[in-house]
Amino acid sequence: VATPPVSAAVAPLADVGLREFLVKDSGALLRLSLPSSMTAASPMDLPNDPGRQAQEAVELVKLRLEQVGFSGKPAVWSACLKEVNTANSIVQGEDFLKSVPQSRLKKAKEIVEETDRSLEELRDAIRKEDIKGTLAAQERAADQVYQVRKLANLIH
C-alpha cells in the first residue's frame, strides 16, 4: 500500500530584531528567546528582565560589528564598549540572580564569576579594536549569560 503524498507548508522564520539590528545567528536567536523572568508567582516580564537585558547588551556587540562594520569606525567600537559596560553593570547588580532558585544559586554565582572575566576580556578586545578577540569573548560572554538565565528558568 502506497503512502499518500503529503502536502505541507513551512512558514519562514520571522525577522527578529534587536534595536535596529537584524538577528541572523541561530545561537543568538536561541539565547534571546529564553524568558528568564518567570517565577512561580508571576508571569514573564520581558521588559524588566535583567537577564534578558544583559543578554541583549552582549548580543548587540556582535550585531553592531557585523551589520555596521568595524574597520576604521571608532564610533562603532565605542558603542560596543558601552553595551559591554551595560551588560557588566546588570550582571553585577543584585537583581541579576533574583530569579535563580536557591538550589541553583551556587552554580549561577560560579558562572557569573566566569562571565565577569569574559566581559573584561571583551572590554579589552574592544579597546584594542581586535575583531577576532572581540567575537570570541562576545560568544563566551553571551553563552555564560544564557547559562545563568537557564538556571533561572522554571522550565529547565
mmCIF file of C-alpha atoms in Angstrom, residues 30 34-40 99-101 103-105 107-108 111 143-156:
data_model
loop_
_atom_site.group_PDB
_atom_site.id
_atom_site.type_symbol
_atom_site.label_atom_id
_atom_site.label_comp_id
_atom_site.label_asym_id
_atom_site.label_seq_id
_atom_site.Cartn_x
_atom_site.Cartn_y
_atom_site.Cartn_z
ATOM 1 C CA LEU A 30 18.067 30.839 20.889
ATOM 2 C CA LEU A 34 14.650 32.386 26.588
ATOM 3 C CA PRO A 35 12.377 34.093 29.118
ATOM 4 C CA SER A 36 14.293 34.217 32.397
ATOM 5 C CA SER A 37 11.944 36.396 34.421
ATOM 6 C CA MET A 38 9.266 33.808 35.100
ATOM 7 C CA THR A 39 8.679 32.918 38.724
ATOM 8 C CA ALA A 40 6.109 30.676 40.350
ATOM 9 C CA SER A 99 15.037 34.631 39.689
ATOM 10 C CA VAL A 100 17.535 31.810 40.273
ATOM 11 C CA PRO A 101 16.195 29.248 42.756
ATOM 12 C CA SER A 103 19.180 25.254 44.897
ATOM 13 C CA ARG A 104 20.899 26.601 41.742
ATOM 14 C CA LEU A 105 22.358 29.793 43.195
ATOM 15 C CA LYS A 107 26.232 27.274 40.237
ATOM 16 C CA ALA A 108 24.844 30.593 38.980
ATOM 17 C CA ILE A 111 29.024 31.230 36.088
ATOM 18 C CA ASP A 143 26.761 31.855 26.357
ATOM 19 C CA GLN A 144 27.573 32.416 30.035
ATOM 20 C CA VAL A 145 24.753 34.937 30.481
ATOM 21 C CA TYR A 146 22.476 32.407 28.765
ATOM 22 C CA GLN A 147 23.606 29.637 31.136
ATOM 23 C CA VAL A 148 22.668 31.767 34.153
ATOM 24 C CA ARG A 149 19.323 32.589 32.548
ATOM 25 C CA LYS A 150 18.673 28.879 32.007
ATOM 26 C CA LEU A 151 19.262 28.263 35.701
ATOM 27 C CA ALA A 152 16.636 30.928 36.479
ATOM 28 C CA ASN A 153 14.118 29.415 34.109
ATOM 29 C CA LEU A 154 11.405 27.297 35.707
ATOM 30 C CA ILE A 155 11.210 25.137 32.577
ATOM 31 C CA HIS A 156 14.823 23.982 32.968
#
